[in-house]
Coordinates of C-alpha atoms in Angstrom, one line a residue:
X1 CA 23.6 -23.3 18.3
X2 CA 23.2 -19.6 19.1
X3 CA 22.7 -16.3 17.5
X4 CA 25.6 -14.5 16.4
X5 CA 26.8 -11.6 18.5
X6 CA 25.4 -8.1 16.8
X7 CA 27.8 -6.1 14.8
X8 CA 29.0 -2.7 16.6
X9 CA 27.9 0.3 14.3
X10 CA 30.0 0.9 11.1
X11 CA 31.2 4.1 8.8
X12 CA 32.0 7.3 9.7
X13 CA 29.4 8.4 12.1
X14 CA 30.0 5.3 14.3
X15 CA 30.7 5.9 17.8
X16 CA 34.4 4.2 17.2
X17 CA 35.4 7.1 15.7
X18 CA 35.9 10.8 17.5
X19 CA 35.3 12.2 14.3
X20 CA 34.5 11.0 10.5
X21 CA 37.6 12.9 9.9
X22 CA 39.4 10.3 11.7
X23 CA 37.3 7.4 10.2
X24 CA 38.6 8.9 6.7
X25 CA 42.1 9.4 7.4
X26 CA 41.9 5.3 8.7
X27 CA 40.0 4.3 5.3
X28 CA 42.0 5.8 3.1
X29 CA 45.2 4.2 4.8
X30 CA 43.8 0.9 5.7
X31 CA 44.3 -2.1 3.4
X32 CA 42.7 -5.6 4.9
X33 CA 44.7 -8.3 3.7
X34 CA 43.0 -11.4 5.1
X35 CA 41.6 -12.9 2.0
X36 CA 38.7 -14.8 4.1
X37 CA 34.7 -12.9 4.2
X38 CA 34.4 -12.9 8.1
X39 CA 31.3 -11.3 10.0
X40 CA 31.3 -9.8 12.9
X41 CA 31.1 -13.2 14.7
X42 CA 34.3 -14.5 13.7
X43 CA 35.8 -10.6 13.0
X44 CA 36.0 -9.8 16.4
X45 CA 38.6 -12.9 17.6
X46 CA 41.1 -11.7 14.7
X47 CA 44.2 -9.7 15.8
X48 CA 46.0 -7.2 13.7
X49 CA 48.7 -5.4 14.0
X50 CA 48.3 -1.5 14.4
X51 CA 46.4 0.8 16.5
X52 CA 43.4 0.6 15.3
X53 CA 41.0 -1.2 17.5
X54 CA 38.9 -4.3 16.0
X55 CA 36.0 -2.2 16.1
X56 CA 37.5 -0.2 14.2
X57 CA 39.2 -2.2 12.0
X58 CA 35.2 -3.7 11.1
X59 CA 34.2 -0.6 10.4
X60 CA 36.7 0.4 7.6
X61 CA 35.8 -3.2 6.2
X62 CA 32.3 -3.3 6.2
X63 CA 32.1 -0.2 4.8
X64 CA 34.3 -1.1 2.2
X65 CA 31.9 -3.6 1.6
X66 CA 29.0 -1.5 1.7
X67 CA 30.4 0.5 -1.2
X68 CA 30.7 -3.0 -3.5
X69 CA 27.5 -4.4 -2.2
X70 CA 25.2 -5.5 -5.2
X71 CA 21.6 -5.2 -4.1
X72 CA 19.3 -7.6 -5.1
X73 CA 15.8 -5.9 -5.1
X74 CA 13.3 -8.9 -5.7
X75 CA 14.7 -10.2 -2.8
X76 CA 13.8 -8.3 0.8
X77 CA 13.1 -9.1 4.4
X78 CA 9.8 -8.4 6.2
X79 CA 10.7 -4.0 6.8
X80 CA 11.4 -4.2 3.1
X81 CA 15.0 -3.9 3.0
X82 CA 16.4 -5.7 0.4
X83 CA 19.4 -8.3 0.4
X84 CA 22.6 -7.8 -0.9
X85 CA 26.0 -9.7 -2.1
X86 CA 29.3 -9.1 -2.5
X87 CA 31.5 -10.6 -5.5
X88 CA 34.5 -11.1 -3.2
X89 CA 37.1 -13.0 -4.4
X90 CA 36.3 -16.1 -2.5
X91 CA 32.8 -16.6 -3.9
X92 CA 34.6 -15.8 -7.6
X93 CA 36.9 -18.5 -7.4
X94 CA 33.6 -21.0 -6.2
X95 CA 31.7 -19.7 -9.0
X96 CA 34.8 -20.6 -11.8
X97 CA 35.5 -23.9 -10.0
X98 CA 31.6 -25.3 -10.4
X99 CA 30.6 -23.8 -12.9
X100 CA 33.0 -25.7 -15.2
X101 CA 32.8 -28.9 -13.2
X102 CA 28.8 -29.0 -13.3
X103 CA 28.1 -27.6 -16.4
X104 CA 30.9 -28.1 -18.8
X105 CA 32.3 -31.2 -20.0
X106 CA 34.2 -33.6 -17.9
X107 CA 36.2 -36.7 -18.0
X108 CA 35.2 -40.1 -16.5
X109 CA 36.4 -42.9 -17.5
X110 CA 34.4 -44.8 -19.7
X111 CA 32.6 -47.6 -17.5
X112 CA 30.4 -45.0 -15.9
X113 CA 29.6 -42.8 -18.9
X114 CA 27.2 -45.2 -21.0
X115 CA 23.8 -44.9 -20.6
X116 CA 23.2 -47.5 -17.8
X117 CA 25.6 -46.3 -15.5
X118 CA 24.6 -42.5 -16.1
X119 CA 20.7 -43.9 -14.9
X120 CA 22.0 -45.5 -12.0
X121 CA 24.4 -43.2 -11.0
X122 CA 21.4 -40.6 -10.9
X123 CA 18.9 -42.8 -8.9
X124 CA 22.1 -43.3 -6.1
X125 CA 22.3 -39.6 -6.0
X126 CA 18.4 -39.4 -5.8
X127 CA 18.5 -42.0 -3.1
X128 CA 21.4 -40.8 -1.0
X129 CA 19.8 -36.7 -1.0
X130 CA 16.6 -38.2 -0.2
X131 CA 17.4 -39.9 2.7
X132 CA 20.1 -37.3 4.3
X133 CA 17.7 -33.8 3.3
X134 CA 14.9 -36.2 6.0
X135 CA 17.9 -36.7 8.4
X136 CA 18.8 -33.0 8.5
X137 CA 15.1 -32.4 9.8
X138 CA 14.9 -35.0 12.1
X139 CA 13.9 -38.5 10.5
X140 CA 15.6 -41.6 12.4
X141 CA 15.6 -44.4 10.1
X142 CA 19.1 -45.4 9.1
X143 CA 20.7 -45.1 5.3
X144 CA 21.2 -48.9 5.1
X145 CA 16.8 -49.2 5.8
X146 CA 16.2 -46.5 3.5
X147 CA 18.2 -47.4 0.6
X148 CA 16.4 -51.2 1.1
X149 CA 13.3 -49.2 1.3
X150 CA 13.6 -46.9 -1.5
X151 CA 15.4 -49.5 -4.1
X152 CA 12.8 -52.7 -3.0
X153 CA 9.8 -50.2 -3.7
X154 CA 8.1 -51.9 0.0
X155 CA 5.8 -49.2 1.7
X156 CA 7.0 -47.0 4.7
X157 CA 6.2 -48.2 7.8
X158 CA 7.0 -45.3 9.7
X159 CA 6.7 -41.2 9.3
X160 CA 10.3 -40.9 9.2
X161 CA 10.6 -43.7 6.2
X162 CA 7.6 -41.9 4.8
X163 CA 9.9 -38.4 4.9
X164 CA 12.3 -40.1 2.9
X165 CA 10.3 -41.8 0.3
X166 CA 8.6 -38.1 0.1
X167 CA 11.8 -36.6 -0.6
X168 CA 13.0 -39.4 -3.3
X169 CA 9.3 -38.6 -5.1
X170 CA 10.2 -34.9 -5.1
X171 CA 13.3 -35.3 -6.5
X172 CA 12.5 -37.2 -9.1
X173 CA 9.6 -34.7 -9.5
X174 CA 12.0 -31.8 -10.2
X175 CA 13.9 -33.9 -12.3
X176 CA 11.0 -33.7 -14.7
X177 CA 10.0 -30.2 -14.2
X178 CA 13.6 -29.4 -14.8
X179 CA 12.9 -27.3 -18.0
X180 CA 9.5 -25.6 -17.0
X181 CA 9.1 -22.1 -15.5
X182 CA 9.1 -22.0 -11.5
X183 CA 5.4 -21.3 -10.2
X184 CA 3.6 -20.8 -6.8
X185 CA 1.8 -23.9 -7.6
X186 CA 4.7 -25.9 -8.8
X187 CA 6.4 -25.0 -5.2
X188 CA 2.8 -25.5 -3.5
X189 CA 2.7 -29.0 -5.1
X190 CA 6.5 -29.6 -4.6
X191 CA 5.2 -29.2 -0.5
X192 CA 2.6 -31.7 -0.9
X193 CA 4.8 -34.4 -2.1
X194 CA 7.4 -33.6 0.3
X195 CA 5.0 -33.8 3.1
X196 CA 2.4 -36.1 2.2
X197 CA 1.8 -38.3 5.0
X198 CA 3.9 -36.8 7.7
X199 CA 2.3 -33.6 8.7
X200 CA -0.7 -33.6 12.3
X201 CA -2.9 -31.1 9.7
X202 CA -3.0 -33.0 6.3
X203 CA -4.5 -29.6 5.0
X204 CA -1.6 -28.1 5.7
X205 CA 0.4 -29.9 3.0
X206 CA 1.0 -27.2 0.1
X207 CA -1.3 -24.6 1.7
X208 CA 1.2 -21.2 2.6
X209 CA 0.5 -20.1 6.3
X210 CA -2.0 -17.7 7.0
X211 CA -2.3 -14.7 9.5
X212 CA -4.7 -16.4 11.7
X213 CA -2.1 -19.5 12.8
X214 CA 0.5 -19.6 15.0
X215 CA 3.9 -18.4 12.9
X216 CA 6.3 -21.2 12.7
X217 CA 10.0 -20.4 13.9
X218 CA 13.6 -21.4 14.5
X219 CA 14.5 -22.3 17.9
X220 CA 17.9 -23.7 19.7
X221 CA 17.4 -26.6 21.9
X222 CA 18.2 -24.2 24.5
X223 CA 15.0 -22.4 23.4
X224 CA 16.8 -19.5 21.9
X225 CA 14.5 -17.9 19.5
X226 CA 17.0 -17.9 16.5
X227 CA 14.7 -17.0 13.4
X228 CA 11.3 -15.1 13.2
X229 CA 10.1 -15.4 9.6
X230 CA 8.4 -12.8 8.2
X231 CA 4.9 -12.2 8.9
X232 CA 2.6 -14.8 6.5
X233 CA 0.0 -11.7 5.3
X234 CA 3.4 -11.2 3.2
X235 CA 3.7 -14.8 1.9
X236 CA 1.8 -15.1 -0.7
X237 CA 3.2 -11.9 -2.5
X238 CA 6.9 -12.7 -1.4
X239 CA 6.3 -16.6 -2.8
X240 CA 5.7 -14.7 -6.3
X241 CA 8.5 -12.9 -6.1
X242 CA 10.6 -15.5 -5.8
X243 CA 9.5 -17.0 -8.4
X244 CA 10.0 -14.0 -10.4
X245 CA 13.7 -14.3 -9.0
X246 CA 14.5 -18.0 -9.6
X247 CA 13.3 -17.8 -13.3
X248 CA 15.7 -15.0 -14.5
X249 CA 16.2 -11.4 -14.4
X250 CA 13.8 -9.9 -16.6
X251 CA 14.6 -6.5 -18.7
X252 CA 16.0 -4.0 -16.2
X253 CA 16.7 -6.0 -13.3
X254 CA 20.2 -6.5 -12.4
X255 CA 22.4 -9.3 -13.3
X256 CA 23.4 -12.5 -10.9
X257 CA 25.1 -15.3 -11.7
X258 CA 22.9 -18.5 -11.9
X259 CA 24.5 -20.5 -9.6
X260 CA 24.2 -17.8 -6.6
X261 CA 20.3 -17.1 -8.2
X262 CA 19.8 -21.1 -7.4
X263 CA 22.0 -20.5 -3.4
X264 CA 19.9 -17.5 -3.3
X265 CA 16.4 -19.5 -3.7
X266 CA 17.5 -21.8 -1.4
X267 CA 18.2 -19.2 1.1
X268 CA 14.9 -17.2 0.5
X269 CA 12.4 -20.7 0.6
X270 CA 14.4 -21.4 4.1
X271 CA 13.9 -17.4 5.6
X272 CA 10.6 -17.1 4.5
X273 CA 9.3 -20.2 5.7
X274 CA 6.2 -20.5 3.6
X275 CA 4.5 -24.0 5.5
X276 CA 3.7 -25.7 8.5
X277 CA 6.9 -27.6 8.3
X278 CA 9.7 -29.3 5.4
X279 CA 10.6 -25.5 4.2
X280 CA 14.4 -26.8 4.6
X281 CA 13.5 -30.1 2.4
X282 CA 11.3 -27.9 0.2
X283 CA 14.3 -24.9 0.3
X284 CA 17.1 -28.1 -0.9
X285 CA 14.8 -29.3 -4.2
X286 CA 14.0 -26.3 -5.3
X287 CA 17.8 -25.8 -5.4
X288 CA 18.6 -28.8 -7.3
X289 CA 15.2 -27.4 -9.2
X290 CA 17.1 -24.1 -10.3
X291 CA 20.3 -25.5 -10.6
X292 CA 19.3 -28.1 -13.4
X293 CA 17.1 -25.3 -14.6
X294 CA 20.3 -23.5 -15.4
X295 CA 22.3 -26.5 -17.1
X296 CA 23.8 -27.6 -14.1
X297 CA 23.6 -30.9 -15.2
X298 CA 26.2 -32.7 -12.8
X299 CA 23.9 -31.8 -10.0
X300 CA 21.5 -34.4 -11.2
X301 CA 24.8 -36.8 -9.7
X302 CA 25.4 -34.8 -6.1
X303 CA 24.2 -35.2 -2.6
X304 CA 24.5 -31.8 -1.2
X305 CA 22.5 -32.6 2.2
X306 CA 25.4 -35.5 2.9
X307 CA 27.5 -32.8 3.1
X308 CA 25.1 -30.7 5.0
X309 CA 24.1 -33.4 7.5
X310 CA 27.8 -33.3 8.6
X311 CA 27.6 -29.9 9.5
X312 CA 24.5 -29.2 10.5
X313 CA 25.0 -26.5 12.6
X314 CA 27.0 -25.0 10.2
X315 CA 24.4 -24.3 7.7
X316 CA 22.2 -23.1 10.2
X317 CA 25.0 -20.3 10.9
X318 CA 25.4 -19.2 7.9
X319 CA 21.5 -18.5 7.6
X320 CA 22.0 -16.5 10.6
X321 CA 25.4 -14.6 9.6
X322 CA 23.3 -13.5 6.4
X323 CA 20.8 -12.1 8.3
X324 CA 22.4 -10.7 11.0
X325 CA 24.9 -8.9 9.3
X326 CA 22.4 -6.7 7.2
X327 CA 20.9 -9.2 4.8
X328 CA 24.7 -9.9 3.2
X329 CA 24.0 -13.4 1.6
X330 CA 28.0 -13.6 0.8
X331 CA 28.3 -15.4 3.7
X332 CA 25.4 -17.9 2.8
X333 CA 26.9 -18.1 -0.7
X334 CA 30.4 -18.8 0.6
X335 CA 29.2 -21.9 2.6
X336 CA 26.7 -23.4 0.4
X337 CA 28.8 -23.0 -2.8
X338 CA 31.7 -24.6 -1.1
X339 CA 29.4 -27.7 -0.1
X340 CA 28.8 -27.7 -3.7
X341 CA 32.6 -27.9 -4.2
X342 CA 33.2 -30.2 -2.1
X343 CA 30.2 -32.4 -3.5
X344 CA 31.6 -32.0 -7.3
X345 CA 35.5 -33.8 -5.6
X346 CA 33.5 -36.5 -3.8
X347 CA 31.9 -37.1 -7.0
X348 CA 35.0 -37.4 -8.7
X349 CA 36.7 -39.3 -6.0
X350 CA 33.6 -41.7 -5.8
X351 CA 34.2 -42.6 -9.8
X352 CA 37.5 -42.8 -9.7
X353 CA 37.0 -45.8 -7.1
X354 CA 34.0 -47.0 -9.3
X355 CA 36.2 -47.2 -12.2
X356 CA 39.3 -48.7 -10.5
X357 CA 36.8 -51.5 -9.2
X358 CA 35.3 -52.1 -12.8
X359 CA 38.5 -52.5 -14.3
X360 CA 39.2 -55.4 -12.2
X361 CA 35.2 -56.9 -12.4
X362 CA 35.9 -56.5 -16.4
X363 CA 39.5 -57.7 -16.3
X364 CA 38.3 -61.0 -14.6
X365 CA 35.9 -61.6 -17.1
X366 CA 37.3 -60.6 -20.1
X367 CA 37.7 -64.2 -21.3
X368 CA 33.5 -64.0 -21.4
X369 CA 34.1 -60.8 -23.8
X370 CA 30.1 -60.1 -24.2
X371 CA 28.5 -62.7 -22.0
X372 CA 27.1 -59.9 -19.6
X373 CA 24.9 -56.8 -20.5
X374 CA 26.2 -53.5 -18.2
X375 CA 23.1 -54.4 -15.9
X376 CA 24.6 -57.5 -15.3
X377 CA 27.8 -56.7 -14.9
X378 CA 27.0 -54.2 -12.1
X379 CA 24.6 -56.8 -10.6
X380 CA 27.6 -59.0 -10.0
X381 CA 29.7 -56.3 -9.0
X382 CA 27.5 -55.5 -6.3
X383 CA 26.9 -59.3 -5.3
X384 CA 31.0 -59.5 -5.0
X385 CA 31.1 -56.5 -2.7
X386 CA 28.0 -57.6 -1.2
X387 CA 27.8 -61.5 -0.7
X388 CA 24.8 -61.0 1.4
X389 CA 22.9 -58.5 -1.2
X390 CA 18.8 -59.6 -2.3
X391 CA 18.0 -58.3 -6.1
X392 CA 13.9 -58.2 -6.8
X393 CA 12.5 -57.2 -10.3
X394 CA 11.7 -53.5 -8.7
X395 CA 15.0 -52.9 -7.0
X396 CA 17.2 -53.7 -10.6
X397 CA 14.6 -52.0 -12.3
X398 CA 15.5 -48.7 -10.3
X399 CA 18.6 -48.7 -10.0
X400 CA 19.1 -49.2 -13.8
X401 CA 15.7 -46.9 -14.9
X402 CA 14.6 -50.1 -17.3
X403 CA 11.5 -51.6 -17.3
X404 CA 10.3 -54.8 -15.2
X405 CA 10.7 -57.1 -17.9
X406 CA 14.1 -55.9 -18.9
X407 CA 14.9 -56.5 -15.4
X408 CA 13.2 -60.0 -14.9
X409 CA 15.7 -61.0 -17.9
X410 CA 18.4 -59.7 -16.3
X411 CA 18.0 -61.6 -13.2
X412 CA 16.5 -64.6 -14.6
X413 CA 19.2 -65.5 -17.0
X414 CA 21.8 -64.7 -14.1
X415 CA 20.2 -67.9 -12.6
X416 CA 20.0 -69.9 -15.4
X417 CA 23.9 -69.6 -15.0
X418 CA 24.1 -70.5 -11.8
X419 CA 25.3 -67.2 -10.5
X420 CA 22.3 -66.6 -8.8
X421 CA 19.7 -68.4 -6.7
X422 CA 15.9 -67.5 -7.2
X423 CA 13.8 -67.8 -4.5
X424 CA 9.9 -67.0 -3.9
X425 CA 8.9 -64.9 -1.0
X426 CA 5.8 -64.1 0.5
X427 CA 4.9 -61.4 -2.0
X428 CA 7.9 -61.6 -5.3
X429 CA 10.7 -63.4 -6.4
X430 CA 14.3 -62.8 -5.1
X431 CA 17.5 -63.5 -6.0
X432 CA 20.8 -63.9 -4.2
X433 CA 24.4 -64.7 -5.6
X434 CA 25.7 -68.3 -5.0
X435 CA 28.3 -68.9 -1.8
X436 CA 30.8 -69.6 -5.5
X437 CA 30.6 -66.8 -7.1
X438 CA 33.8 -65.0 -6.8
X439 CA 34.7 -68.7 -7.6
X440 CA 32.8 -69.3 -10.7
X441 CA 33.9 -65.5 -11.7
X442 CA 37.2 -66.0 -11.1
X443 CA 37.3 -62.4 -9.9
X444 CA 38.7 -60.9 -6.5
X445 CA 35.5 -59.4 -3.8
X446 CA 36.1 -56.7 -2.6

């Protein structure tokens, strides 16, 4: 990873130019026709026809896009100078796409739209962001761990499981806050649960830095210093503004759509760097925090980080492409709204399989028309897929967001059927599915 190069000098009084008269007479017969939002980084590999230089050639378009900028002034850098957007047509076409797809209605098929699958759906998503938002700042412990971790309710044993079971309480946090304002001491408290446990200076957990610690930064593992965040005698004004920011535009302030006011939170928390450490976890909830805030409601089913984790370095970039191209958060927007995209299909890839593999569960039962609850149902699902799988009162009580004794009866009469096997641990009752089960159910594992 390493800083973008710097942008020459753009407009008319740029050194490119002998003259403005010159920079005019190229403006006013220049047309760019690549449809993609480049900076300077990527700009400067691209080859055009012509004989106009590519120096050149970026300054006629980034003064075009000066001219179309949309300043956001709530949101500004440490010299005051405030960030700005374009609506190009890329970032239009992201905003149509998800905004239907996440906030309108859409078509599943009917196994995963009752109640029980909606609840368990959710608390996969919950699971699956909590463990990958830890991974993307550094926690070891493997998905297959954290997922027993998370869904048999055990205790971490380790900082890095205790990152992820952080993250899985903050989620779930936000869920419930989903409807209230967005506060300095909401965000203060969202820190504590996301670093409770984890950090050398308990204190530090939810308390903004102050002028007389050292400043956290950005580094490359090359020791490139690749973000200074502002100074943190700013922090706790700039942490009210964004609030401010993330709740709406009041009377007078300009218009953005909600979905780049939620990329645009995300962005700020991660600049600003308000704490000790977990800003990027911090910076990711907060956007699932604003998004749901806005009706987003499908994000309440995505794992953006997944996405992020295979990428990380891209994300990183397009931090740094916003900030060193002038504070131009189209480039952040473009990235982190097609993750979003990309999120919404693997969603919709990930039910259509679901349903596919119901269908066949349901077909193979059908002659038992009503002898299974949904709970149960999945249960066995999972035990065909998983011949190997351990189910505990706590772990199908998650999953399914029912209570303890719902799920005891769940399990329990499973047993009494003979399609499970109870057995006592050291601390709870388990129960695994029979070496005949696929037998007993007729049905095909998967």
């Amino acid at each position: 990873m390493r800083r973008p190069a710097p942008a020459p000098s753009d407009g008319p009084d740029s050194a490119v130019w002998e003259s403005p008269a010159d920079f005019l007479r190229a403006f006013a017969d220049h047309e760019d026709t690549d449809p993609r939002y480049l900076a300077w980084d990527d700009f400067r590999f691209r080859r055009e026809p012509g004989a106009l230089t590519v120096e050149q050639q970026w300054s006629l378009v980034r003064f075009r896009r000066r001219s179309t900028a949309r300043a956001l002034p709530q949101l500004v850098d440490e010299h005051g100078h405030a960030f700005s957007y374009v609506l190009a047509d890329e970032v239009l076409q992201l905003i149509d796409h998800i905004r239907g797809a996440a906030s309108g209605e859409i078509t599943i098929a009917d196994e995963v739209t009752h109640t029980g699958s909606r609840n368990r759906y959710i608390v996969s998503s919950l699971i699956e962001e909590a463990i990958t938002s830890s991974q993307l700042e550094g926690a070891a412990t493997s998905r297959m761990v954290a997922k027993e971790m998370l869904t048999s309710g055990r205790s971490p044993r380790t900082r890095d499981e205790r990152m992820i079971v952080n993250n899985f309480r903050a989620m779930q946090q936000v869920r419930e806050w989903r409807s209230d304002d967005i506060t300095p001491d909401r965000i203060r408290e969202l820190h504590r649960i996301v670093t409770d446990g984890t950090l050398d200076d308990p204190a530090a957990a939810g308390r903004l830095q102050v002028p007389d610690e050292d400043r956290v930064a950005v580094w490359s593992p090359q020791g490139e210093l690749l973000h200074s965040p502002p100074p943190a005698t700013q922090l706790p004004e700039r942490l009210e503004r964004l609030c401010q920011f993330a709740n709406g535009p009041r009377p007078g302030e300009p218009y953005l759509p909600p979905l780049l006011r939620a990329v645009a939170v995300h962005f700020m928390t991660g600049h600003d760097h308000y704490f000790e450490d977990g800003n990027g976890r911090t910076a990711r909830a907060l956007f699932y925090w604003v998004m749901l805030r806005e009706g987003f409601w499908l994000t309440e089913y995505l794992s953006i980080s997944r996405l992020l984790k295979a990428a990380p370095s891209q994300y990183a970039r397009s931090y740094l492409l916003t900030e060193t191209d002038d504070g131009d958060l189209t480039h952040f927007f473009i990235y982190n709204l097609g993750t979003v995209r990309r999120a919404i299909e693997a969603l919709h890839e990930h039910l259509a399989r679901k349903s596919a593999e119901l269908r066949k569960v349901k077909a193979a039962m059908d002659a038992r028309h009503g002898e299974f609850n949904h709970r149960q149902l999945t249960a066995l699902e999972h035990a065909l897929r998983n011949p190997s799988a351990v189910f505990t009162v706590h772990s199908h009580a998650t999953t399914h967001h029912v209570s303890g004794e719902s799920a005891r009866k769940d399990l329990a009469d499973l047993a009494h059927r003979g399609y499970f096997v109870q057995r006592r641990s050291s601390k709870h009752n388990e129960w695994r599915p029979t070496p005949d089960l696929a037998d007993q159910l007729g049905a095909p594992t998967a």
